[in-house]
Amino acid sequence: MIDYSLRTEHPSTTKTDAVAVAVHEGHRLSWAAQEIDKASKGALAAAVAAASFSGRCGALLPLLNVPGVAAKRVYVFGAGDEKPLSAKDARGAGRALAALANEQSIAELCVFPIADNAKMIMQQMVLGSSDACYRFDETKGTTAKRAAEKPSLKRVRFGMPAADKDSGSLLKVAAATASGIEYTKYLGNLPPNHCTPKRLGDEAKKLAKSHGLKVTVMDRKQIEKLGMGSFLSVTNGSEEPPRFIVMEYSGAKKTDAPTVFVGKGITFDTGGISLKPAGDMDHMKWDMSGAGTVFGVMKAVGEIKPKQNIVGIVAACENMPSGKATKPGDVFTSMSGQTIEVLNTDAEGRLILCDALTYAERFKPRAVIDIATLTGACVVALGGVNAGLFSTSDSLANAIIDSGKTMNDRFWRLPLEDDYQEALNSNFADMANVAGREGGAITAACFLWRFAKKFDWAHLDIAGVAYKGSGKEKGATGRPVAALVNYVMTME
Ligand code: BES
Ligand code: MN
Ligand code: ZN
């Protein structure tokens, strides 16, 4: 994790490995670039002109030994045209600057955001630079090889324009968000033979200890006692014992209603007896990304320490086929008392979440937000740009959508309507666990809705956004930790 802090010195006198200053299209210098230009007697503007620097977002121009400047290097980064920098472009600039720093093996970077919306830019640059320095090396090669791949960048300082000197609290939130995202990515990227339900339980205990949370990790016996027949039906085919995990952060009076996050923690989803095809089945190690998001949010919350009560619930198990596995047609009784006919064992996420939602009732929550890689249908509908959002409360939905826009970690609302419920009717139980192919993301949400009647509720289907399934960037994205931490902070 990079160490982030504020810096008050002048751009030209800052002693560091590299100072980063912005130049817009048309060679228009930002305030900090102007300062460097003055100190260097026009050398910066001359270099920008000589290089025909485009100034577009993402463009970079590294300069060495600029006269009159204390830093060894000056990194010029493009800030686009007259329009204010978007969150996405700011994050991209942070990512590009950190990647350049790593390429040049430097340890410290001092960034001077443009004056317009400087705080937002700082916040996004924290996330972008953290992303550029993220490595998953736990299961890679020898220690020597791992050390060689370590990023060189250790410290990022922000030199804020005069009007934004009080950015300390926002920087703390941004750094905590980055730390949460890194944790979510780490848990997601762990191989499924490492990231077992038991491991998630152990991680929760570790996180609780380091971040001052109360934690309860329940095993099969305790889960049986709670009557979670639906959750346990998913574990029937697996040799790995399940865990039901509850993490509690208290930052307010005991009587203050908490916000409860509920995560789908399927540490591997084979589909069970309704077996998935072999191609890309490795992606199903990321089927615990909802749980990973809950861990990331709880970690960030433990670092920020907001004056609120927050609960994180994770239902963790594997979905495997075996002679003991659930069969299509089996009927189980959920903790709520409602019975479920399992017509497709691959629709297992809703089976574990429904019992977790019932469990959430005991907290008398102000809102419950579940996060799950729930349906392929959601990926078809929204791709990897927006996560699906369903909610019984317009104000809750809008608050999450707004946070998503602020953090460029977006959601698109889909309908929760009774007309979709019919498709879940069963002749043999209170409901079936699947409807037809049509509106698959919606009918999955409608299933969960039957267990979310006692509180304001939002369901986030993150199947399309939680990970990239191929290419150089194959891996967990850490979404939607940034949006959810922002959502928590909007309630302060
Ligand atoms: N974990 C999957 C959903 C998923 C699909 C996540 C693709 C990420 C990428 C979920 O458990 C599942 O298998 N859903 C089924 C539901 C169907 C049987 C109604 C699906 O989407 O096909
Ligand atoms: Mn499945
Ligand atoms: Zn699944």
Tab-separated table of N, CA and C in Angstrom, residues 123 168-178 300 304 485-486 489:
chain	number	residue	atom	x	y	z
A	123	GLN	N	-8.641	12.605	-4.906
A	123	GLN	CA	-9.319	11.372	-4.506
A	123	GLN	C	-9.180	10.300	-5.597
A	168	GLY	N	-7.199	17.179	4.112
A	168	GLY	CA	-6.702	16.047	4.884
A	168	GLY	C	-7.726	14.949	5.110
A	169	SER	N	-8.967	15.326	5.480
A	169	SER	CA	-9.946	14.289	5.794
A	169	SER	C	-10.349	13.537	4.532
A	170	LEU	N	-10.427	14.245	3.417
A	170	LEU	CA	-10.787	13.566	2.172
A	170	LEU	C	-9.672	12.614	1.737
A	171	LEU	N	-8.433	13.040	1.962
A	171	LEU	CA	-7.309	12.171	1.591
A	171	LEU	C	-7.352	10.885	2.427
A	172	LYS	N	-7.717	11.042	3.697
A	172	LYS	CA	-7.814	9.867	4.574
A	172	LYS	C	-8.885	8.900	4.052
A	173	VAL	N	-10.024	9.452	3.644
A	173	VAL	CA	-11.102	8.606	3.109
A	173	VAL	C	-10.645	7.917	1.824
A	174	ALA	N	-9.966	8.693	0.960
A	174	ALA	CA	-9.520	8.127	-0.318
A	174	ALA	C	-8.502	7.010	-0.098
A	175	ALA	N	-7.563	7.232	0.827
A	175	ALA	CA	-6.545	6.216	1.091
A	175	ALA	C	-7.178	4.962	1.698
A	176	ALA	N	-8.161	5.163	2.570
A	176	ALA	CA	-8.857	4.014	3.173
A	176	ALA	C	-9.650	3.263	2.105
A	177	THR	N	-10.235	4.000	1.171
A	177	THR	CA	-10.970	3.370	0.074
A	177	THR	C	-10.028	2.524	-0.764
A	178	ALA	N	-8.845	3.079	-1.070
A	178	ALA	CA	-7.849	2.334	-1.851
A	178	ALA	C	-7.426	1.073	-1.107
A	300	ALA	N	-12.205	-0.387	4.984
A	300	ALA	CA	-12.180	1.070	4.810
A	300	ALA	C	-12.880	1.760	5.973
A	304	ILE	N	-11.516	4.664	8.446
A	304	ILE	CA	-12.093	6.019	8.439
A	304	ILE	C	-12.739	6.346	9.786
A	485	VAL	N	-18.224	2.924	-0.116
A	485	VAL	CA	-17.568	3.735	0.924
A	485	VAL	C	-18.033	5.187	0.780
A	486	ASN	N	-18.131	5.654	-0.454
A	486	ASN	CA	-18.642	7.014	-0.678
A	486	ASN	C	-20.075	7.136	-0.145
A	489	MET	N	-20.050	7.544	3.483
A	489	MET	CA	-19.590	8.881	3.879
A	489	MET	C	-20.636	9.963	3.606
